[in-house]
XYZ file of C-alpha atoms in Angstrom:
115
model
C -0.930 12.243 -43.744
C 2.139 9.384 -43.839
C 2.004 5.835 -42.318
C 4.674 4.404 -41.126
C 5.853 1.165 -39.788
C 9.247 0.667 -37.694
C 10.228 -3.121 -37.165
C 13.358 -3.781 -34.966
C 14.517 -7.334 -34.439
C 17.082 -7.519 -31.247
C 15.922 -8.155 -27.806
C 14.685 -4.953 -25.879
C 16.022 -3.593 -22.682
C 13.550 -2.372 -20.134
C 16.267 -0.120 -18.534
C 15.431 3.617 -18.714
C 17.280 5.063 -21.549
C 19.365 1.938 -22.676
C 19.929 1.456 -26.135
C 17.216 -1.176 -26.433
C 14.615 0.660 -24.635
C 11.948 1.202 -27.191
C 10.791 4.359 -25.326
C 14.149 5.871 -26.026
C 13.962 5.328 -29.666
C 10.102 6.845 -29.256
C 11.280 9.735 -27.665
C 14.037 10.528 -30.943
C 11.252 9.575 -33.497
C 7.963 11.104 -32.664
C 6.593 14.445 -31.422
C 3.541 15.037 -29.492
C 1.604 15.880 -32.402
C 2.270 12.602 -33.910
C -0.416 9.748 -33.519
C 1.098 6.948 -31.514
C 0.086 3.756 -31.183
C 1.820 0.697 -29.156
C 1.226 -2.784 -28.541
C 2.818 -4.135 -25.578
C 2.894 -8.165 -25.780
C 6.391 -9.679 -25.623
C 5.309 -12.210 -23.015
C 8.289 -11.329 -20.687
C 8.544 -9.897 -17.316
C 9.453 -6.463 -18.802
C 6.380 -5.507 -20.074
C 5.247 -4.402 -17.032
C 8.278 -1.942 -16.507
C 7.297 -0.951 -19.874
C 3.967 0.420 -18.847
C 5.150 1.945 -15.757
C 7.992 3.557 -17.398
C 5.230 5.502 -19.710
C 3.008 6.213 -16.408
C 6.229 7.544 -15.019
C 7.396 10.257 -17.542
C 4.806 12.699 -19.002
C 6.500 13.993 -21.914
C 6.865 9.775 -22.929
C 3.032 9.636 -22.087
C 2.231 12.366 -23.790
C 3.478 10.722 -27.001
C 1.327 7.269 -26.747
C -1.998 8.392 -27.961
C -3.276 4.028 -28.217
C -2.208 1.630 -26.245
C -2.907 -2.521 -26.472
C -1.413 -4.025 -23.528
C -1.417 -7.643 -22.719
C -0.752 -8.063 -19.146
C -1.041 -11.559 -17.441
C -2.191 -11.752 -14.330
C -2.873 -14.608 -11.507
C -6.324 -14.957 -11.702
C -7.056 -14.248 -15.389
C -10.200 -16.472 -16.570
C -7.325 -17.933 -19.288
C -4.915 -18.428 -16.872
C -7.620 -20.443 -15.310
C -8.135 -23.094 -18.911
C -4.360 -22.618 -18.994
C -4.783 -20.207 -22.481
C -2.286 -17.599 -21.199
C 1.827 -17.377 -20.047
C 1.469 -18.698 -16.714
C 1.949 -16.187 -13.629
C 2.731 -16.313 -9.659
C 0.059 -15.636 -7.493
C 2.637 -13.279 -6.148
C 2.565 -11.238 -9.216
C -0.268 -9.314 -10.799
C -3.703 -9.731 -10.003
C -6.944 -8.967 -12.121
C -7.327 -5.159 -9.509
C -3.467 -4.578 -10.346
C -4.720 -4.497 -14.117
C -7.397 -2.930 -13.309
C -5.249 -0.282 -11.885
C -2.524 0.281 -14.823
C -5.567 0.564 -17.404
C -7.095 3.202 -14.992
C -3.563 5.342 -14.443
C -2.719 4.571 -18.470
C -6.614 6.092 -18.874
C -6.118 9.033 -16.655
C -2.876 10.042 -18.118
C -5.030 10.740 -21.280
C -4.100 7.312 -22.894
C -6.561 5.368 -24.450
C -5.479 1.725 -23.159
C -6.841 -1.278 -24.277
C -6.624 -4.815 -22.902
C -4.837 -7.208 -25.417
C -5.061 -11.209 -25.146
């Protein structure tokens, strides 16, 4: 058994295989037997394309085995006592979230809600 810890400080890309994207660098780095865990929380709009991008490839979902994901929504109880990044209504809602955990869930993820 080996830990390891990667830290890379420059801005990320949410682009599908641009330099920046962290899923490319996951994809070089890991194999599915590896135990993979990622927290999403950047408090930027590319989170979300994040998330999607995993939900959209198998072989990249089949390397996340944990997932923390903070994603702000409209009508989040903190949003309400102004605790979280602020959102549009015409962004996502508490179902959309509901949704991503479920399709993160069924793609044999184990997501978990991060605030």
């Amino acid at each position: 058994m080996l830990d390891s810890l990667s830290y890379f400080n420059y801005p990320l890309e949410a682009t599908p295989r641009a330099t920046r994207n962290p899923w490319r660098t996951l994809v070089a780095v890991t194999r599915p037997e590896d135990f993979v865990v990622i927290k999403i929380d950047f408090d930027v709009a590319v989170e979300g394309e994040l998330v999607e991008q995993i939900l959209r490839d198998s072989a990249l979902s089949a390397l996340v085995d944990e997932l923390y994901f903070e994603q702000h929504t409209f009508d989040s109880p903190h949003a309400k006592y102004h605790l979280a990044t602020p959102v549009r209504e015409d962004q996502a809602h508490l179902a959309d979230s509901y949704d991503v955990f479920t399709r993160l869930r069924r793609a044999g993820i184990r997501a978990h809600s991060w605030i």
